[in-house]
mmCIF file of C-alpha atoms in Angstrom:
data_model
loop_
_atom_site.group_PDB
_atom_site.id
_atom_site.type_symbol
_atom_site.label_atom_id
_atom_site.label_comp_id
_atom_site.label_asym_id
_atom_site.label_seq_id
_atom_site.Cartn_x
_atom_site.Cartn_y
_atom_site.Cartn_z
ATOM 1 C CA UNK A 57 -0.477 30.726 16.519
ATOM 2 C CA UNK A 58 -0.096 28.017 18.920
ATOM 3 C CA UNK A 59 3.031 26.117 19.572
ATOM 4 C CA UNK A 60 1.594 22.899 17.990
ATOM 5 C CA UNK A 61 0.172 24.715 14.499
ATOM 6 C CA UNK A 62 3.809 26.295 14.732
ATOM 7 C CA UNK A 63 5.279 23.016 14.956
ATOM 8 C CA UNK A 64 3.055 21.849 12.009
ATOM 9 C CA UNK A 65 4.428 24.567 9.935
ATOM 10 C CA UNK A 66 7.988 23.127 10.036
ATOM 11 C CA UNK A 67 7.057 20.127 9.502
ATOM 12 C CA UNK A 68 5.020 21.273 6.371
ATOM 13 C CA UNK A 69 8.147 23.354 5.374
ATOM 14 C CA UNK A 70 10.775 20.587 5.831
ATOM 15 C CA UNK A 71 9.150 18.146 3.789
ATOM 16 C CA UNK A 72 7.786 17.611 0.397
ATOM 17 C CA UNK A 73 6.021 14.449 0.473
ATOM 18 C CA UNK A 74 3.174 15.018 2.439
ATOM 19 C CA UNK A 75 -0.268 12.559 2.188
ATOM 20 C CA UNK A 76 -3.440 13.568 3.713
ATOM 21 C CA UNK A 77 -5.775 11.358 5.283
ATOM 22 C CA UNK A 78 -9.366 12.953 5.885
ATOM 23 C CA UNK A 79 -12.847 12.468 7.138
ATOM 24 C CA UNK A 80 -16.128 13.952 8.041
ATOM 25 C CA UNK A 81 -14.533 16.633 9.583
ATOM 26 C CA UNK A 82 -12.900 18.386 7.218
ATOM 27 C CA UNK A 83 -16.543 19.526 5.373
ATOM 28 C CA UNK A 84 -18.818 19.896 8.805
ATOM 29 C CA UNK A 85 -16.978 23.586 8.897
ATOM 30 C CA UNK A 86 -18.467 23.752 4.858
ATOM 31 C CA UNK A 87 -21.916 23.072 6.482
ATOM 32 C CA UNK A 88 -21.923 18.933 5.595
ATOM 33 C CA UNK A 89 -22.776 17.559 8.678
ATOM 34 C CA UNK A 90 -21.179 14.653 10.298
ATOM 35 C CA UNK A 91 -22.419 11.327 11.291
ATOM 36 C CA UNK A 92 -21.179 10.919 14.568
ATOM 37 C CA UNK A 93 -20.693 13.900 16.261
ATOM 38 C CA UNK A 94 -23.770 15.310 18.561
ATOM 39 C CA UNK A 95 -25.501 16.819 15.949
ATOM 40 C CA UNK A 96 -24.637 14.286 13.252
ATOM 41 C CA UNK A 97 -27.217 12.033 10.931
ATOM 42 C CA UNK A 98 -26.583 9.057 13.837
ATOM 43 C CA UNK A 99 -28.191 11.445 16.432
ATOM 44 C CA UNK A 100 -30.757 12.800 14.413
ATOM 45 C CA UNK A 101 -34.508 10.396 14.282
ATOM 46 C CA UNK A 102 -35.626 8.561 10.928
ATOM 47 C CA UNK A 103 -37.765 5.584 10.246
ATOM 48 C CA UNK A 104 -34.641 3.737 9.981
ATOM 49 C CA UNK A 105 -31.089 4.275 11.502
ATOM 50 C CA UNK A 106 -29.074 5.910 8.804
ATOM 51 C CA UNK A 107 -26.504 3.111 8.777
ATOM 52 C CA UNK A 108 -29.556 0.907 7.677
ATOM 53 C CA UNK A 109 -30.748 2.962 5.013
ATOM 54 C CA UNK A 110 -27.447 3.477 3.570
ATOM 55 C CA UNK A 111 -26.579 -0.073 3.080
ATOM 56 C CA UNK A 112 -26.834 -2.430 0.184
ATOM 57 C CA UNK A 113 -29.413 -4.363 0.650
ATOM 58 C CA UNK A 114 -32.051 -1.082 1.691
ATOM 59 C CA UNK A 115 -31.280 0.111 -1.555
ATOM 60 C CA UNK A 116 -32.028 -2.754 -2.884
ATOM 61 C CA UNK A 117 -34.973 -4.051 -0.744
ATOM 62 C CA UNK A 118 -36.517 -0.265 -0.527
ATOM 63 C CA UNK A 119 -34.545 1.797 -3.208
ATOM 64 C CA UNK A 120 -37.895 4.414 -2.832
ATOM 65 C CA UNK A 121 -36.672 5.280 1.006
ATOM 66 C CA UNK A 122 -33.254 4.926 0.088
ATOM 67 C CA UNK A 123 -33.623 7.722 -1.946
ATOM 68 C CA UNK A 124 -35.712 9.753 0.257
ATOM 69 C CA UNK A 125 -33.323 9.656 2.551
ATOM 70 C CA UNK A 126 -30.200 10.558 0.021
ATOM 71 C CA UNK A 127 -31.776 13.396 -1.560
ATOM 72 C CA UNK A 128 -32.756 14.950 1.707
ATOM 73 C CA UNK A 129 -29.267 14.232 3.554
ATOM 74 C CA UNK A 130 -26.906 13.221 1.198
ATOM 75 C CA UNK A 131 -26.830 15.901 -1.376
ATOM 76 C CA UNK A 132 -25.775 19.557 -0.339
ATOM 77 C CA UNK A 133 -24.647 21.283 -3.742
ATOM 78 C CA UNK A 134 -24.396 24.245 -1.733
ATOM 79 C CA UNK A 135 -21.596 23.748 0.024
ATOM 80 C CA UNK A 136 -18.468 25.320 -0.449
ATOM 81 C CA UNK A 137 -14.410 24.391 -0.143
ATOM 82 C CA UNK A 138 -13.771 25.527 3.158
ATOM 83 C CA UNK A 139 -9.806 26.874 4.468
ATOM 84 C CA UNK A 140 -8.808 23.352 5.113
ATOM 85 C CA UNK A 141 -9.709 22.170 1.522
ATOM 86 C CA UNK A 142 -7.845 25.553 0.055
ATOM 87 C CA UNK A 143 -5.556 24.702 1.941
ATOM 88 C CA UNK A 144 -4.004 21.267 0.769
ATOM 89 C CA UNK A 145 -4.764 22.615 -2.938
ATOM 90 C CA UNK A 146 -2.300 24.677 -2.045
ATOM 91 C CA UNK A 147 -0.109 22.956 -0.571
ATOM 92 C CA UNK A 148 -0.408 20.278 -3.587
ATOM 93 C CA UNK A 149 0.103 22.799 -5.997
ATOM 94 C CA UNK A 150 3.180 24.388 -4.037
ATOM 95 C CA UNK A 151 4.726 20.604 -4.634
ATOM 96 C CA UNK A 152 4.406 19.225 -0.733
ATOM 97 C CA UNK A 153 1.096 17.421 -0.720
ATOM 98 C CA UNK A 154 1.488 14.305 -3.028
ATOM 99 C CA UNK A 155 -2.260 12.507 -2.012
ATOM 100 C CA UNK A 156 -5.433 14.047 -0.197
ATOM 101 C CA UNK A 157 -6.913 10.496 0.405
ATOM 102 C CA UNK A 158 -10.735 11.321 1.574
ATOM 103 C CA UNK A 159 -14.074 9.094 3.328
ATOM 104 C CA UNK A 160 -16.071 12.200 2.449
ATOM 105 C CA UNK A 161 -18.104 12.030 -0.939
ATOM 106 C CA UNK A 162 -18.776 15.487 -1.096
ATOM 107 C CA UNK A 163 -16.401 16.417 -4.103
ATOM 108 C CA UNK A 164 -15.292 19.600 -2.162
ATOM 109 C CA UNK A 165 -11.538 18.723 -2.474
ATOM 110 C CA UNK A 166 -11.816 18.605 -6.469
ATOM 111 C CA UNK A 167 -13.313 22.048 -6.210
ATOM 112 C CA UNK A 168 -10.790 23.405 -4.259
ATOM 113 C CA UNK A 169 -8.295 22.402 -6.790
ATOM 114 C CA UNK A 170 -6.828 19.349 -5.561
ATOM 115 C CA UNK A 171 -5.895 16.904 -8.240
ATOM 116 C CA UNK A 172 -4.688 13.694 -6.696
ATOM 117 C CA UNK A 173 -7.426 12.877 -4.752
ATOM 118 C CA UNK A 174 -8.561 9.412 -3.912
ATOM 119 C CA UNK A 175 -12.084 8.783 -2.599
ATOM 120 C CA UNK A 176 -12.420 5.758 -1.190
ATOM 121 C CA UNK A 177 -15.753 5.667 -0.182
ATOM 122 C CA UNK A 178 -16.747 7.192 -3.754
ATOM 123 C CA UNK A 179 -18.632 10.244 -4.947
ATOM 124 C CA UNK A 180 -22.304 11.617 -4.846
ATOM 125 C CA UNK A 181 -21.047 13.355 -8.115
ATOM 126 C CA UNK A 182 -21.064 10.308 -10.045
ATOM 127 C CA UNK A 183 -23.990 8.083 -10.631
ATOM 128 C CA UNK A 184 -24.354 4.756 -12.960
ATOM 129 C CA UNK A 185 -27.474 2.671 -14.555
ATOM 130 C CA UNK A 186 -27.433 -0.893 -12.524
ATOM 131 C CA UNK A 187 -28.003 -2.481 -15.950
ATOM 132 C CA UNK A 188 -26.585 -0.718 -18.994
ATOM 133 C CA UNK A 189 -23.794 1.314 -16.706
ATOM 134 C CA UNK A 190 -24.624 4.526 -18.384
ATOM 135 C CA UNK A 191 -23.552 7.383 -16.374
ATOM 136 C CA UNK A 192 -25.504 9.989 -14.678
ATOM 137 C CA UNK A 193 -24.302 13.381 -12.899
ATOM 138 C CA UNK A 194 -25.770 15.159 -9.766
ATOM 139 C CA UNK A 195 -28.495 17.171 -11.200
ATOM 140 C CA UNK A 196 -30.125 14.109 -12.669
ATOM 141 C CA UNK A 197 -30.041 12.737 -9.792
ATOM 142 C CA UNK A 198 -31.285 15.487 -7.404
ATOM 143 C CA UNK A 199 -33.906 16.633 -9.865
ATOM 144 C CA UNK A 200 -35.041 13.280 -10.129
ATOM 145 C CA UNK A 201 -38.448 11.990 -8.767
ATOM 146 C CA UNK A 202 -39.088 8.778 -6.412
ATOM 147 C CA UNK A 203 -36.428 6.013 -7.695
ATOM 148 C CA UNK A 204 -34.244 7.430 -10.541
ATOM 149 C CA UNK A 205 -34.407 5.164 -13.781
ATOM 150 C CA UNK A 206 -31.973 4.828 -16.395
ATOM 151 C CA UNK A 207 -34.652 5.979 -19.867
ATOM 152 C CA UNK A 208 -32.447 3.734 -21.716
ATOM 153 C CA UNK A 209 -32.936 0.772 -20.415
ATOM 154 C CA UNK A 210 -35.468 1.563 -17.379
ATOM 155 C CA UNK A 211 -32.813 -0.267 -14.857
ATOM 156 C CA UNK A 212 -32.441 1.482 -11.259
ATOM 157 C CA UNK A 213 -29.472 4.315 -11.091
ATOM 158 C CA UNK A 214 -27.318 3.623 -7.896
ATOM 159 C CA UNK A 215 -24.634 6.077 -6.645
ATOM 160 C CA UNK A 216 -21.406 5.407 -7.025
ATOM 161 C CA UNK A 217 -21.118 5.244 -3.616
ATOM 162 C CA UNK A 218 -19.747 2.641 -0.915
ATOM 163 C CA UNK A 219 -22.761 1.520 0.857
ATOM 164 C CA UNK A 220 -22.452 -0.617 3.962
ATOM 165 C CA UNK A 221 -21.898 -4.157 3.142
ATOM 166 C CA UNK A 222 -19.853 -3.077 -0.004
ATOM 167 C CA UNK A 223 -16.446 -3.456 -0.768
ATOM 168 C CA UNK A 224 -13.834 -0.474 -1.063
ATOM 169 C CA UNK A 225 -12.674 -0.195 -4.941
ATOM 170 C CA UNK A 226 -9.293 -2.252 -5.151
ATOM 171 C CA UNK A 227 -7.673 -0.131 -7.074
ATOM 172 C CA UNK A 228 -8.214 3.133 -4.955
ATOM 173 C CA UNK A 229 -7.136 1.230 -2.058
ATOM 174 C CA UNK A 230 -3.886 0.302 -3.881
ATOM 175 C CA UNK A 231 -3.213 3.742 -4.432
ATOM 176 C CA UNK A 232 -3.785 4.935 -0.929
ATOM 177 C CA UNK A 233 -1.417 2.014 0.401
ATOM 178 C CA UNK A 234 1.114 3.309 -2.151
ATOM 179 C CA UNK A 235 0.917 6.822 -1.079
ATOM 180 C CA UNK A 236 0.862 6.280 2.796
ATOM 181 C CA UNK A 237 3.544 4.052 2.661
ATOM 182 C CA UNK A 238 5.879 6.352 0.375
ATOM 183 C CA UNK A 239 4.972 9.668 2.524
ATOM 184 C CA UNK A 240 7.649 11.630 4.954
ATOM 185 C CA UNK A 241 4.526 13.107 6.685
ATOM 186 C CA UNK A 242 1.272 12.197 7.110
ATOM 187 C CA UNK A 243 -1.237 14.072 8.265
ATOM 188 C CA UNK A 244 -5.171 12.287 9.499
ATOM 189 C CA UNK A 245 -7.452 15.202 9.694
ATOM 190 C CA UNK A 246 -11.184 15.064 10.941
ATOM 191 C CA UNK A 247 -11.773 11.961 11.675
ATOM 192 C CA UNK A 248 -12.822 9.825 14.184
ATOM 193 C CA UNK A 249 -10.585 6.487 12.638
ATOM 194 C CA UNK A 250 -13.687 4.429 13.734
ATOM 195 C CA UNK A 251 -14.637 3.171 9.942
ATOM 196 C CA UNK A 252 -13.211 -0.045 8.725
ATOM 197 C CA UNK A 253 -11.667 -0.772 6.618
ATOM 198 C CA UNK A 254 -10.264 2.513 5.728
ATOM 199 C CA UNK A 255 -8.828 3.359 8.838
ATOM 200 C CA UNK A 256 -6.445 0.546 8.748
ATOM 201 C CA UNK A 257 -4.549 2.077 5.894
ATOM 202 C CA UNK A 258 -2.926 4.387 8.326
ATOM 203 C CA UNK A 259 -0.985 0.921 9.368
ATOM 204 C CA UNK A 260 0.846 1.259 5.817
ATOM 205 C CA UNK A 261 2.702 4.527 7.164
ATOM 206 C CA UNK A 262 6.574 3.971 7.587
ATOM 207 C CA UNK A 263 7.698 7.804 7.402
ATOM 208 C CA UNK A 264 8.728 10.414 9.862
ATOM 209 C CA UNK A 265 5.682 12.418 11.181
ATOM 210 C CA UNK A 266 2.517 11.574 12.072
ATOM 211 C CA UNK A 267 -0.325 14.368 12.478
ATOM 212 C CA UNK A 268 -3.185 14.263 13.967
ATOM 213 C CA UNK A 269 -5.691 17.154 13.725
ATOM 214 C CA UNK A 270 -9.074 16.219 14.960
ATOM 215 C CA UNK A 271 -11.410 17.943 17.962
ATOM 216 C CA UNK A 272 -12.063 14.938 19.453
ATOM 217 C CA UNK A 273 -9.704 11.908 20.808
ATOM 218 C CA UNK A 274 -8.370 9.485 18.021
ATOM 219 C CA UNK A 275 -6.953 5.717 18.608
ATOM 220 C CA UNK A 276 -3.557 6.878 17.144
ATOM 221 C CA UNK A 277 -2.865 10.115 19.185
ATOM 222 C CA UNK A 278 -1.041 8.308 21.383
ATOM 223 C CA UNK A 279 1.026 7.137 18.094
ATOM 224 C CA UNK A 280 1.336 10.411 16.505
ATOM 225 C CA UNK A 281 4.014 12.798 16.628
ATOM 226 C CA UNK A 282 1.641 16.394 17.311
ATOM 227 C CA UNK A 283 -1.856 15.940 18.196
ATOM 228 C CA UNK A 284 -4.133 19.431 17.503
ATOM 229 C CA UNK A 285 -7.518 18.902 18.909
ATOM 230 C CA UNK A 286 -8.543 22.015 17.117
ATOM 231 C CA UNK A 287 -11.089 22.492 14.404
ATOM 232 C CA UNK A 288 -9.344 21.803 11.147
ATOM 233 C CA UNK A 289 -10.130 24.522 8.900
ATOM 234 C CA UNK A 290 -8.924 26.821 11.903
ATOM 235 C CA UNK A 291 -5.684 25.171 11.648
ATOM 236 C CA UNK A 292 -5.367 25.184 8.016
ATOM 237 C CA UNK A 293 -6.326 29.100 7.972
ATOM 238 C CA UNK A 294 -3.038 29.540 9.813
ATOM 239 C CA UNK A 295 -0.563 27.977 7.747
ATOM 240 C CA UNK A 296 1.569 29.336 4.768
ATOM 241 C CA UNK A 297 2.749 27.660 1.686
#
C-alpha cells in the first residue's frame, strides 16, 4: 500500500459523511470504454463524431443512426461491478458513503448495491415512449430492430438519457448540490472534470478533504488534499471498511 491509499484510509476511517463524485473511469476497468482516453469512442472512426450522434437533434433528425450507433456502443449488459463499485457499496452500507453521484449510465453502481445513487446524465436502463411516456427496459430496447416504437401509440422510444444539447434533470442536480455541500470528504474518481455542467458541482464542496483519484491530470489536483493518479478499482481493492 502506498503512502497516499494509506492516507485515504484514514481519511475514510475518520469520517462518516463521505460523497462520491465519478466518471468514465470508474467502469473502463468493468470493460465500458471511455470517451476520451486513447482508446475511447472519440478516438475510434464513425460516419459521424460520437458527440454528434449522441445529441438531440441526431436523434431526432436521424433516430435510425442514432440507434445504430447506441446499440453497438452504448449498451454492454455484460459488464460487471468492478472493486471500485464494491467498494463504495460497501462503504455506503458500513454508514460512511452518504451519495455515489455518477456521469456514467451504465447502472453498475445499483448492481453493486449502492442505494443512493444519483445519475445525472441518466440511465441506458430506463427507456420512455416520446408520446404516451410508457416505459421501456433494456432488453426491449437492445432486442429491438431499426428505430424502437412504442406498439401503443407507434411514437419513437428515446433513452432516458442526457444527450448533448439537453438539460441535466433539476431535481438530481439539487440533490447532488445538497450532498456535496453537506459532505466532510469528497472523493472525484475517474474523471477527467472536462463535462459541463456537471463538473461545476464540485464548486458546492465546503468540507474538509478533497480526493482525487484519477490516472490522468485533473483541473482540481492542485485544489485537492491527496491526488492518486492510480487506476481506481486498484485503489479501491486496497481499502477496508
Amino acid at each position: 500500500m502506498t503512502p497516499e491509499i494509506k492516507e485515504l484510509q484514514e481519511i475514510i476511517n475518520k469520517y462518516d459523511n463521505i460523497v462520491f463524485f465519478g466518471g468514465a473511469g470508474v467502469s473502463t476497468e468493468s470493460g465500458i470504454p471511455d470517451f476520451r482516453s486513447v482508446d475511447g469512442l472519440y478516438n475510434q472512426q464513425y460516419d459521424y463524431p460520437p458527440e454528434t450522434i449522441l445529441s438531440h437533434s441526431f436523434f431526432m433528425n436521424n433516430p435510425q443512426e442514432f440507434y445504430r450507433f447506441y446499440r453497438a456502443k452504448m449498451l454492454c449488459d455484460t459488464a460487471k461491478p468492478n472493486a471500485a463499485h464494491l467498494k463504495l457499496a460497501e462503504m455506503e452500507k458500513a454508514g460512511k458513503l452518504k451519495a455515489v453521484i455518477t456521469q456514467n449510465i451504465d447502472n453498475l453502481h445499483q448492481m453493486a448495491g449502492s442505494q443512493n445513487v444519483l445519475e445525472l446524465h441518466g440511465s441506458v436502463y430506463r427507456n420512455q415512449c416520446t408520446n404516451c411516456r410508457k416505459s421501456y427496459d433494456f432488453a426491449y430496447i437492445k432486442n429491438s430492430q431499426g428505430v424502437p416504437k412504442c406498439p401503443a401509440c407507434q411514437a419513437i422510444i428515446k433513452p432516458d438519457v442526457v444527450l448533448y444539447e439537453e438539460a441535466l434533470d433539476q431535481n438530481t442536480i439539487s440533490q447532488s448540490v445538497q450532498a456535496i455541500a453537506g459532505a466532510q470528504a469528497l472523493i472525484i474518481g475517474g474523471t477527467s472534470l472536462a463535462v459541463y455542467p456537471a463538473a461545476g458541482l464540485i464548486d458546492y464542496f465546503q468540507g474538509e478533504k478533497l480526493i482525487v483519484i484519477n490516472k490522468a491530470p485533473t483541473p482540481r489536483d492542485r485544489q485537492a488534499d491527496l491526488v492518486i493518479s492510480q487506476p481506481i478499482g486498484e485503489v479501491f481493492s486496497q481499502i477496508t471498511v
